[in-house]
PDB file of C-alpha atoms in Angstrom:
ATOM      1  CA  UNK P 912      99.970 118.010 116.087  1.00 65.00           C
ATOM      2  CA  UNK P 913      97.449 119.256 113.298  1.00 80.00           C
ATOM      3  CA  UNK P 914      99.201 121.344 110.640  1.00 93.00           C
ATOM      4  CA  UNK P 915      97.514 122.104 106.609  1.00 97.00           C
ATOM      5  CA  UNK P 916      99.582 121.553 103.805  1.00 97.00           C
ATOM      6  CA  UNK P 917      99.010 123.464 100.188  1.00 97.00           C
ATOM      7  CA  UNK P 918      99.661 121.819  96.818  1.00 96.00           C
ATOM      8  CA  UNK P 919      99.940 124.581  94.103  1.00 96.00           C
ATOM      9  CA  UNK P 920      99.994 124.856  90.631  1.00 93.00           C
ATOM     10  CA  UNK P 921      99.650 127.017  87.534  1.00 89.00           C
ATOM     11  CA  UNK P 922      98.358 123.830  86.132  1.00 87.00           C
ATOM     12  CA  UNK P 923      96.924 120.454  86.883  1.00 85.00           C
ATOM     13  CA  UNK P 924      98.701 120.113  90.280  1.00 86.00           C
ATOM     14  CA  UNK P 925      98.879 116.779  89.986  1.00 83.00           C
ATOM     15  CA  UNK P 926     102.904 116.766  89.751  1.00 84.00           C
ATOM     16  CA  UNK P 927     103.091 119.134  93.265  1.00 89.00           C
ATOM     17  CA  UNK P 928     100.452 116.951  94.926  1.00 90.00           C
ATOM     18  CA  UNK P 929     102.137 113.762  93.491  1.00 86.00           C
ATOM     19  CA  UNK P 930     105.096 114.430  95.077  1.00 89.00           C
ATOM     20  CA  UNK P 931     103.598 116.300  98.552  1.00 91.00           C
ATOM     21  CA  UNK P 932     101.578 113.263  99.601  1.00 90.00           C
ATOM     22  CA  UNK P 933     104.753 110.892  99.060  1.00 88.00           C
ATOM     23  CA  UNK P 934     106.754 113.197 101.158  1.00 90.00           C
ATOM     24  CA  UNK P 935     104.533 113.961 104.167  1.00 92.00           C
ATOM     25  CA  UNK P 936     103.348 109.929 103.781  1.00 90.00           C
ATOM     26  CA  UNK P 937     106.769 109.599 105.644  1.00 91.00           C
ATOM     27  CA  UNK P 938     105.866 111.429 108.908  1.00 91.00           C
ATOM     28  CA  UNK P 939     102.651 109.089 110.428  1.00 85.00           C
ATOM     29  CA  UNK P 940     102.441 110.341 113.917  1.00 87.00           C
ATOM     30  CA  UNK P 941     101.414 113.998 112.207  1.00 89.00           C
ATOM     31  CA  UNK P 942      97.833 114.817 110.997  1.00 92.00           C
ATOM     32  CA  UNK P 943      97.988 117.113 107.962  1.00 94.00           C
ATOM     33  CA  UNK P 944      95.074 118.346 105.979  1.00 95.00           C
ATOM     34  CA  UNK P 945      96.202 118.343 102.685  1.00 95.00           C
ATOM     35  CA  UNK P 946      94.687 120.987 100.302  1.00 96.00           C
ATOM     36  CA  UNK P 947      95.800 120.944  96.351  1.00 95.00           C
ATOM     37  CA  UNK P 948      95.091 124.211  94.569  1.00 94.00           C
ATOM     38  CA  UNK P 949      95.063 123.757  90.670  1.00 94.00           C
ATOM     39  CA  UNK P 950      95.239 126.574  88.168  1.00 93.00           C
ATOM     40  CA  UNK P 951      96.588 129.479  90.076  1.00 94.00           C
ATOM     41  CA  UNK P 952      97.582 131.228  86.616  1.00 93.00           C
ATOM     42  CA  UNK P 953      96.906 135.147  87.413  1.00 95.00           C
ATOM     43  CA  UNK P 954      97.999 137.625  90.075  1.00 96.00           C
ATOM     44  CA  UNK P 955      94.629 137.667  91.303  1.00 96.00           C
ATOM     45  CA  UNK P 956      94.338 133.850  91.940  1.00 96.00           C
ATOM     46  CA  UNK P 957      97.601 134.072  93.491  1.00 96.00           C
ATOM     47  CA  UNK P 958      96.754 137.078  96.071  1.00 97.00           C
ATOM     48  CA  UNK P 959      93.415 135.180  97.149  1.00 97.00           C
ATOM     49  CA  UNK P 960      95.529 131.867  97.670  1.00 97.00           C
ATOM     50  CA  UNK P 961      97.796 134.027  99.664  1.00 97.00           C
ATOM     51  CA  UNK P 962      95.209 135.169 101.998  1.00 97.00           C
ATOM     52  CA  UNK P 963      93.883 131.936 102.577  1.00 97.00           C
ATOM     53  CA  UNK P 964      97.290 130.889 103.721  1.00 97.00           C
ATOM     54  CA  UNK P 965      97.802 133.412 106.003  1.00 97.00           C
ATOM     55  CA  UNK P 966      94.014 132.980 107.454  1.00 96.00           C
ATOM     56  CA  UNK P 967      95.046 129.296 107.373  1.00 96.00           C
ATOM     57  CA  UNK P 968      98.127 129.931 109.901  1.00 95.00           C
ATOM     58  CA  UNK P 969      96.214 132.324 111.998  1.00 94.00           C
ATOM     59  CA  UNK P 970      93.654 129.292 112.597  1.00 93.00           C
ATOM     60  CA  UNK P 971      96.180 126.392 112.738  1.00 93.00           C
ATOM     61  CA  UNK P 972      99.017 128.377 115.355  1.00 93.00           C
ATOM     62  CA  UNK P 973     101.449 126.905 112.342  1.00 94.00           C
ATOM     63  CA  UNK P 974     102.823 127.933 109.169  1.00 94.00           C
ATOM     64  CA  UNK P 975     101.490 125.948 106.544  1.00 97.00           C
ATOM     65  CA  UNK P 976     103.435 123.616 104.134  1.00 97.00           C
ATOM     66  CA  UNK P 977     103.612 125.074 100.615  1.00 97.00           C
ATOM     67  CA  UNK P 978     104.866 123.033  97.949  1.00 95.00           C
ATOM     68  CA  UNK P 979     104.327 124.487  94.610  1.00 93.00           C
ATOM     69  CA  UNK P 980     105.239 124.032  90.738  1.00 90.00           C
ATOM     70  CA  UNK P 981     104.685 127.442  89.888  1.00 90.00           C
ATOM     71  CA  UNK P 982     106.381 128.785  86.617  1.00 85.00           C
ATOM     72  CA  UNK P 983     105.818 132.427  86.281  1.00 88.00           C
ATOM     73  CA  UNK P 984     107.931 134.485  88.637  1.00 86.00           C
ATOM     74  CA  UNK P 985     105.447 137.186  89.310  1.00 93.00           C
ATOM     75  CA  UNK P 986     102.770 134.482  91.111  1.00 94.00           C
ATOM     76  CA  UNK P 987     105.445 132.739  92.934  1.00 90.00           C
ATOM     77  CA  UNK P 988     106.585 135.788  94.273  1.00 93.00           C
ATOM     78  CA  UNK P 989     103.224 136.652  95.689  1.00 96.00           C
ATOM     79  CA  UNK P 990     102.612 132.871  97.122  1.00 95.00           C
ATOM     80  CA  UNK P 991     106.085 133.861  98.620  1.00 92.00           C
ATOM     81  CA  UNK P 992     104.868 136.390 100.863  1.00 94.00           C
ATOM     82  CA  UNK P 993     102.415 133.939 102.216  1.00 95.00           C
ATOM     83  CA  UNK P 994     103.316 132.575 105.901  1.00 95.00           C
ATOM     84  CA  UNK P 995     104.550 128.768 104.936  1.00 95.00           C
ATOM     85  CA  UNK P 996     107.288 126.211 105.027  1.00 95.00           C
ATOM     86  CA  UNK P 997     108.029 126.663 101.112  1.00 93.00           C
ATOM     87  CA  UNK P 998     109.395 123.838  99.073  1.00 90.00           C
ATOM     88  CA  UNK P 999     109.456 124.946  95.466  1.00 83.00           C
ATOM     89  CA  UNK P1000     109.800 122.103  93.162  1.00 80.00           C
ATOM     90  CA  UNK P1001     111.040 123.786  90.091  1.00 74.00           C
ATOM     91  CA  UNK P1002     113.575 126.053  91.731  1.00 75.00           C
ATOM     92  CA  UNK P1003     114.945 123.194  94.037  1.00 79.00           C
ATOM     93  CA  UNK P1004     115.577 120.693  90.907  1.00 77.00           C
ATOM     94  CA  UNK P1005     115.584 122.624  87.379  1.00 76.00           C
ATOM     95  CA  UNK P1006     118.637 125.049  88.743  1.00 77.00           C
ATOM     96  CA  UNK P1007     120.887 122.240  89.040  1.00 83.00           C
ATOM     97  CA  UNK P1008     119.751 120.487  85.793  1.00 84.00           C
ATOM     98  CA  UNK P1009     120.287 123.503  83.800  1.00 83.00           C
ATOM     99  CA  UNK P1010     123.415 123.349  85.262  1.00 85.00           C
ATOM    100  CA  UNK P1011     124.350 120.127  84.354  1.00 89.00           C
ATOM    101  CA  UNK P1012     122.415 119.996  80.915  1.00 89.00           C
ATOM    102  CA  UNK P1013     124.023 123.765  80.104  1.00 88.00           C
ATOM    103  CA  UNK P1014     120.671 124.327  78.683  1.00 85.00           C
ATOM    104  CA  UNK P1015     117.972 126.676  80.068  1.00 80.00           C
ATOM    105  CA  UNK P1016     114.809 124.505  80.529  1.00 73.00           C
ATOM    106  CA  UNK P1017     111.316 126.033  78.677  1.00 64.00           C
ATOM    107  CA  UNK P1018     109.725 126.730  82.340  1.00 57.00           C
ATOM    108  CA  UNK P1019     106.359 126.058  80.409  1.00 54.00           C
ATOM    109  CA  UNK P1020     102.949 125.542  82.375  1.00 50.00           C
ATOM    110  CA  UNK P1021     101.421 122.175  82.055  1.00 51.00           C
ATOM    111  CA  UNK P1022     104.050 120.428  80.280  1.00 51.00           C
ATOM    112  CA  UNK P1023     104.264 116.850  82.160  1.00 50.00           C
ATOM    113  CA  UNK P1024     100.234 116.732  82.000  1.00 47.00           C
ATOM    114  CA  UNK P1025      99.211 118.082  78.957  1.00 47.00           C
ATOM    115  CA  UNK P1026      98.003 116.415  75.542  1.00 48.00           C
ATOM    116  CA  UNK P1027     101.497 116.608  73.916  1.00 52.00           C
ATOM    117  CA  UNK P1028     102.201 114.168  71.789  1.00 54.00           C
ATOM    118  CA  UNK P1029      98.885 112.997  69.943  1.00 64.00           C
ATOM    119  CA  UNK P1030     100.137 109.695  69.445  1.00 72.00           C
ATOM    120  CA  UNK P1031     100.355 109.135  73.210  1.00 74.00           C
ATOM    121  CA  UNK P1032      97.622 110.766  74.294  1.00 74.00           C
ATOM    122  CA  UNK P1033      95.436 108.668  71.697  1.00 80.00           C
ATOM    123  CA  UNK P1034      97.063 105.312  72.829  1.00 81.00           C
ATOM    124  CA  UNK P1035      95.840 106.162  76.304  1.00 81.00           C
ATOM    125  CA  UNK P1036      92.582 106.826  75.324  1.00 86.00           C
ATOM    126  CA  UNK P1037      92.734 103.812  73.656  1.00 90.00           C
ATOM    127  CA  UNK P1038      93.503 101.586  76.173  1.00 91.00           C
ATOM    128  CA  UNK P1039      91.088 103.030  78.635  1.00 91.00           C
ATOM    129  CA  UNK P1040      88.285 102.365  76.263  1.00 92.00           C
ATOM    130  CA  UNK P1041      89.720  98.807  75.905  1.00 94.00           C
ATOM    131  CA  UNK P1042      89.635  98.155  79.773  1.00 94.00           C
ATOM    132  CA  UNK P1043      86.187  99.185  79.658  1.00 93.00           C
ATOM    133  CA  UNK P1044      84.627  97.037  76.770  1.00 93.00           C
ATOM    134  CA  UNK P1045      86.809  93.766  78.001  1.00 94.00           C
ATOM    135  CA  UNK P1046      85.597  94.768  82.011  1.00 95.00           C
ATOM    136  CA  UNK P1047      84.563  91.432  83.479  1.00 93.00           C
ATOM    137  CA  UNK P1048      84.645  89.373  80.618  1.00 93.00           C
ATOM    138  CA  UNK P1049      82.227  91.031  78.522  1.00 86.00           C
ATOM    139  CA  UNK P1050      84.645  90.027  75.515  1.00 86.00           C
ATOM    140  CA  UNK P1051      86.691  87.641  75.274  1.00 93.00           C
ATOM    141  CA  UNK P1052      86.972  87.468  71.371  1.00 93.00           C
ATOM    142  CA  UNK P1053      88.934  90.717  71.986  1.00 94.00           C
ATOM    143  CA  UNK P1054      91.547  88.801  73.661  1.00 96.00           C
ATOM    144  CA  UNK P1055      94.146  88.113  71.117  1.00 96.00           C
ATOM    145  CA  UNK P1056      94.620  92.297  71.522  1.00 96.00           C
ATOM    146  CA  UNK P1057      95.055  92.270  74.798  1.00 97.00           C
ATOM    147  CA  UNK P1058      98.868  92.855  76.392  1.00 97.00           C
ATOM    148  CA  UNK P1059      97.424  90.875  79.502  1.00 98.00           C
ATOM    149  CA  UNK P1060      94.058  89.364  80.992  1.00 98.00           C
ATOM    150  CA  UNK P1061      93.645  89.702  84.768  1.00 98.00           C
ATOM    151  CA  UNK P1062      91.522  86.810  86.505  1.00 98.00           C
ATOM    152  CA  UNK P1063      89.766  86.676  89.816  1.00 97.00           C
ATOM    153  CA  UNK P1064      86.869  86.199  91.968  1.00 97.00           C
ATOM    154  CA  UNK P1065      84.590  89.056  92.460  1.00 96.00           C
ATOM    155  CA  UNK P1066      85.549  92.353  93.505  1.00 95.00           C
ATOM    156  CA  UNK P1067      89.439  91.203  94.214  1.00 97.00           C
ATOM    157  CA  UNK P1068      90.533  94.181  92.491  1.00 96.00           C
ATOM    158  CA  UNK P1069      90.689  93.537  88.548  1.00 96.00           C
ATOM    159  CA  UNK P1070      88.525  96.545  86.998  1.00 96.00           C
ATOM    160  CA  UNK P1071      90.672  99.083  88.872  1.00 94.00           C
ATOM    161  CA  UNK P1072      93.973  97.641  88.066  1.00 96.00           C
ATOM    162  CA  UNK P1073      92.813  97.155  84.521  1.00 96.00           C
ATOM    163  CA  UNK P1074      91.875 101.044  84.330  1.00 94.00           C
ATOM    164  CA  UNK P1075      95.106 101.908  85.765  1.00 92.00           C
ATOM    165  CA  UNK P1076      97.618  99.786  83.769  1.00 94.00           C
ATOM    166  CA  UNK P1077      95.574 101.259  80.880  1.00 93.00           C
ATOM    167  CA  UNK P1078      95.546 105.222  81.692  1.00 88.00           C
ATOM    168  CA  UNK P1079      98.713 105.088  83.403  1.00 87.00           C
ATOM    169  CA  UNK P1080     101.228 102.773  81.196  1.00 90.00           C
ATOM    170  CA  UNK P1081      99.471 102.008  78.047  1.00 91.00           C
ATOM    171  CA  UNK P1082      98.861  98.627  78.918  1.00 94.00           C
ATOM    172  CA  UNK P1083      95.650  97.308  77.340  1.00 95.00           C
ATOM    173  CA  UNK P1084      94.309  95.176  80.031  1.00 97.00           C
ATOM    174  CA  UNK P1085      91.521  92.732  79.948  1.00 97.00           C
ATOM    175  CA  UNK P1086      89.878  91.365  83.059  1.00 97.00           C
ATOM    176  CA  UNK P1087      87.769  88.270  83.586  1.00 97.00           C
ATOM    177  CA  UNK P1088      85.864  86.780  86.764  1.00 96.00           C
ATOM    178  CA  UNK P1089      86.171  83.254  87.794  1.00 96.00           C
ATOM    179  CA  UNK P1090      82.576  82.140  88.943  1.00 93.00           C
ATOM    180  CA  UNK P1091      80.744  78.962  90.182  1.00 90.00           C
ATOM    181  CA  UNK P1092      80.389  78.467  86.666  1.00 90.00           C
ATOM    182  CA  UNK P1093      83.813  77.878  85.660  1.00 92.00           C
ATOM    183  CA  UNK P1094      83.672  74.737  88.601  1.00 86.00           C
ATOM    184  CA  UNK P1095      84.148  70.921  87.101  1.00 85.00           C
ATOM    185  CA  UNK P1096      82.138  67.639  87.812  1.00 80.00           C
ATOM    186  CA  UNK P1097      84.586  67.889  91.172  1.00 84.00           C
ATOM    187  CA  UNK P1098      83.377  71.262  92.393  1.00 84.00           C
ATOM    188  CA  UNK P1099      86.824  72.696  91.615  1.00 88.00           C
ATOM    189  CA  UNK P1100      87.983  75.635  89.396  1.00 92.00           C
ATOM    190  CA  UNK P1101      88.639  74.646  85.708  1.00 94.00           C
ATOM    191  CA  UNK P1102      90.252  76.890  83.407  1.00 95.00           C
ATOM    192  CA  UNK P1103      87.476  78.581  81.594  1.00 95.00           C
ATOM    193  CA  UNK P1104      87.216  78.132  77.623  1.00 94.00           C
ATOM    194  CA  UNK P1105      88.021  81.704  77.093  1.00 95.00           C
ATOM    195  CA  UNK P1106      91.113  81.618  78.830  1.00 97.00           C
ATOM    196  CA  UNK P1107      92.563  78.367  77.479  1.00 96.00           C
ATOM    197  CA  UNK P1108      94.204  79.677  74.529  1.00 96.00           C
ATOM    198  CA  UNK P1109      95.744  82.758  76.293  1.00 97.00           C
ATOM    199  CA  UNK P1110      97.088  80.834  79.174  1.00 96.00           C
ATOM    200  CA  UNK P1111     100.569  82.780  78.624  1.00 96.00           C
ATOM    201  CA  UNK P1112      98.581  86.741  79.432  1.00 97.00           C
ATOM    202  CA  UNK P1113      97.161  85.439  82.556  1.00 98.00           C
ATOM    203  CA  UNK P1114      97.755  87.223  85.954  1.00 98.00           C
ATOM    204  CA  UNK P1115      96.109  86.025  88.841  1.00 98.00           C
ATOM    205  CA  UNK P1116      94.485  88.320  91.695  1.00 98.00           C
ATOM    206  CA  UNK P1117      93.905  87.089  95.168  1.00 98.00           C
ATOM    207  CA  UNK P1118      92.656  88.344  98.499  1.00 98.00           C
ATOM    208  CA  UNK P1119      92.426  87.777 102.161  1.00 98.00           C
ATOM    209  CA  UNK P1120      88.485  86.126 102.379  1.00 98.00           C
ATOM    210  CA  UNK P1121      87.986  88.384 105.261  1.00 97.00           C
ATOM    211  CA  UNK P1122      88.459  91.557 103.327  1.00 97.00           C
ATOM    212  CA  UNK P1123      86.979  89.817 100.579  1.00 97.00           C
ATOM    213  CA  UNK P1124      83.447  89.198 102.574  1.00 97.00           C
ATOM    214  CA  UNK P1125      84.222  93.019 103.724  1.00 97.00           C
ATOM    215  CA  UNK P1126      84.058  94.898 100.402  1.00 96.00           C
ATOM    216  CA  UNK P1127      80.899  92.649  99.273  1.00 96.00           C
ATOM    217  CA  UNK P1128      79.019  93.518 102.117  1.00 96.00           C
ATOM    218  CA  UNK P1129      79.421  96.681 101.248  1.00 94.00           C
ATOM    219  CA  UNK P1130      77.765  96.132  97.647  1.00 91.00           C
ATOM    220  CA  UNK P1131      75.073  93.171  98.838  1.00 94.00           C
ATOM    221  CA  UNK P1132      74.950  92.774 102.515  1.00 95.00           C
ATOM    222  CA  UNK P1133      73.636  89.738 104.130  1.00 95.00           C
ATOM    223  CA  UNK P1134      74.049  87.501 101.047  1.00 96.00           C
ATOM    224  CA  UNK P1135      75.380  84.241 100.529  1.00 96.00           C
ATOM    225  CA  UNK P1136      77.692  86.580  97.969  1.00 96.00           C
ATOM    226  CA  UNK P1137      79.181  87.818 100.923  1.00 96.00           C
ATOM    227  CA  UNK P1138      79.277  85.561 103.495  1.00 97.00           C
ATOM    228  CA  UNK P1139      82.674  84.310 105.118  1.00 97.00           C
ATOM    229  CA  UNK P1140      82.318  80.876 103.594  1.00 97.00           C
ATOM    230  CA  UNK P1141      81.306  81.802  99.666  1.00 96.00           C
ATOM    231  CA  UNK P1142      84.309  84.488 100.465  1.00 97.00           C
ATOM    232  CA  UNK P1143      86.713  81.779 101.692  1.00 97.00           C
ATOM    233  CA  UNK P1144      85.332  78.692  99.262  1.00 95.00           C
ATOM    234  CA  UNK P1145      86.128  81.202  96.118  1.00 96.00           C
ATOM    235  CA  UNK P1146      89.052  82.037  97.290  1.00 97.00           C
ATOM    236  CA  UNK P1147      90.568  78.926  98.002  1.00 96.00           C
ATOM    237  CA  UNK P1148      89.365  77.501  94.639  1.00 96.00           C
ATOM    238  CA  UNK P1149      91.106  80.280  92.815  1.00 96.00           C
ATOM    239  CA  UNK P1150      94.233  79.965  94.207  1.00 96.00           C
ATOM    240  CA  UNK P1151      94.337  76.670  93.481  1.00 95.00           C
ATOM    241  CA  UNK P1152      93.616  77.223  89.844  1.00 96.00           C
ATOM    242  CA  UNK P1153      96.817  79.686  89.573  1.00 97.00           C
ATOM    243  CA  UNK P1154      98.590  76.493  90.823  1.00 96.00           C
ATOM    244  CA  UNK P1155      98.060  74.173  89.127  1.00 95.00           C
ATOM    245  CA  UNK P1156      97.972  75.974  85.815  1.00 96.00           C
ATOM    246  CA  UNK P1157     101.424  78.081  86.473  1.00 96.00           C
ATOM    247  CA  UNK P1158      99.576  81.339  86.731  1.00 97.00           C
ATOM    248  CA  UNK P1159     101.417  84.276  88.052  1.00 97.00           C
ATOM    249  CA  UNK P1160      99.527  86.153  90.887  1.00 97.00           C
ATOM    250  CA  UNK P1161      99.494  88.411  93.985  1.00 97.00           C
ATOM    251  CA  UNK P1162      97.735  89.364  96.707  1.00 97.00           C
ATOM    252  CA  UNK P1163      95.980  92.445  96.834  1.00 96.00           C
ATOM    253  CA  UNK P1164      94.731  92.810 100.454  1.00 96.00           C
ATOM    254  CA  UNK P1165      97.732  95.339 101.800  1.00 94.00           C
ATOM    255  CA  UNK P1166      98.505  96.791  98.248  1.00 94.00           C
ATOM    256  CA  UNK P1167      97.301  99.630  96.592  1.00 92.00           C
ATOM    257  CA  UNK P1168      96.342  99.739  92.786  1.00 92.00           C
ATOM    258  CA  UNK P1169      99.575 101.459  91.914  1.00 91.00           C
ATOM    259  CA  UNK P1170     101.848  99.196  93.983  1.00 93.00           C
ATOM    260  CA  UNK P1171      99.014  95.965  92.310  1.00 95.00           C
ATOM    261  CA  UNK P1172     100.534  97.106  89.008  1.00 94.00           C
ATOM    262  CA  UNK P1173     103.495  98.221  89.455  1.00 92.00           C
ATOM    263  CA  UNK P1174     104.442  94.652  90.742  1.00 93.00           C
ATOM    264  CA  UNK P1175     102.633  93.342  88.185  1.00 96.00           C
ATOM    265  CA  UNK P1176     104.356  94.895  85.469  1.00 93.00           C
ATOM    266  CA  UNK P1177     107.519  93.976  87.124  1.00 92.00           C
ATOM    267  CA  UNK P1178     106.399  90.114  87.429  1.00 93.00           C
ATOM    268  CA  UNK P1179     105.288  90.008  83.837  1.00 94.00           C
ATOM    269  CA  UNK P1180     107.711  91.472  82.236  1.00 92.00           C
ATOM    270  CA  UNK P1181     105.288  93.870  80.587  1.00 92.00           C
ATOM    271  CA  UNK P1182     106.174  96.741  78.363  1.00 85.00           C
ATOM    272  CA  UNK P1183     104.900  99.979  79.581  1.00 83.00           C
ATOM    273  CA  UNK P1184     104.096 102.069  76.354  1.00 76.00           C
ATOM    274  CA  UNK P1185     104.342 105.568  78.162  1.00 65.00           C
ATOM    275  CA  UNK P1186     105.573 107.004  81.381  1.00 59.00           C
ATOM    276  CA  UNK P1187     103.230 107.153  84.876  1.00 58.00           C
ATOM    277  CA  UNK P1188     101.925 110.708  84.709  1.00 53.00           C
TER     278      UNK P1188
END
């Protein structure tokens, strides 16, 4: 069964899609085509949203799934008329608060995704830049700044975590890739010089070798980068290095980025400076 499913917003969307894909992530045997319409802020936008939803259920032979953030009354009226399932995310959840709270809420567009508070939004930016200038040990004197330094063979998974534990939570995150160079007289891992004196920020990253020689294939195929036994060798000799120098780490094959850092943060102990938005 094939049915369409509409994320709307007068702003971002991100909070109505946020929410949508974690709720229709529970029913696997369905395919849904998930559409997220931003920035329906005028009767206009909202009449030519409604026609596509009605076009949409003439195609499909189902109503579609609406599930909207919509503040002003007069466009969520008119996305009303439009065939669909309708779950209506401030209605559903700011009645009862207001309720509880005994104070009317602001109902104001963009609120969770806007600037706000410069502060915040600067400390985000912040990070982010951070991330970026300490991305695969390109510098390591910045270390002493940084809230914690991810390590890991190639393409594990460190620049994206970094980049989200920065945008998401604040976190300024450093990353840094264990190579053949960082291997002793013994051909075994050593902790690299770098690292040494920030032993206590260290999370490591690990991965299945086969989806390891997967991903790098994808960047340089038919390489000794990429072959099962570099994949496996690096691997191995990583792992081992968490071991024997009491590094925390995870694996990363079956995890997204969010759950990588969520369990991360959770593992570390990690302040988050800011809220997920």
């Amino acid at each position: 069964m094939s049915r369409t499913a509409f994320f709307i917003s007068d702003g971002t969307g991100i909070t109505a899609e946020t929410l949508g894909r974690s709720l229709l992530a529970q029913f696997e045997s369905l395919e849904i085509r998930m559409v997220t319409k931003p920035y329906i802020d005028s009767t206009e936008k909202a009449q030519q949203l409604a026609d596509v939803i009605q076009a949409t259920a003439a195609r499909d032979g189902e109503t579609p799934i609406i599930i909207d953030t919509i503040v002003d009354q007069t466009i969520r009226g008119i996305i009303s008329q439009a065939p669909g399932f309708k779950v209506d995310v401030f209605t559903t959840f700011l009645a009862p608060l207001e309720e509880e709270l005994k104070v009317h809420s602001s109902y104001s567009v963009g609120r969770t995704h806007s600037i706000g508070q410069d502060d915040v939004y600067m400390h985000r930016i912040d990070s982010v830049h951070f991330a970026l200038d300490n991305d695969d040990g390109a510098r390591v004197s910045q270390y002493d700044t940084a809230d914690v330094i991810l390590v890991g063979v190639s393409r594990c998974g460190k620049t994206p975590t970094s980049l989200y534990l920065a945008l998401q939570f604040g976190i300024r995150a450093a990353n840094y890739p264990l190579t053949e160079d960082d291997l002793d007289e013994d051909g075994n891992l050593k902790m690299p010089r770098a690292l040494a004196p920030h032993r206590h920020k260290l999370f490591g990253l690990t991965i299945d070798p086969r989806r390891l020689a997967a991903i790098r294939t994808e960047r340089r195929p038919n390489s000794r980068y990429c072959s099962i036994d570099q994949c496996l060798q690096e691997v191995q000799q990583a792992e081992a290095l968490y071991r024997r120098f009491h590094i925390p780490y995870i694996d990363t094959t079956r995890f997204s980025i969010e759950e990588i850092s969520t369990r991360l943060i959770a593992e570390t102990g990690l302040q988050r400076r800011f809220s997920p938005r």
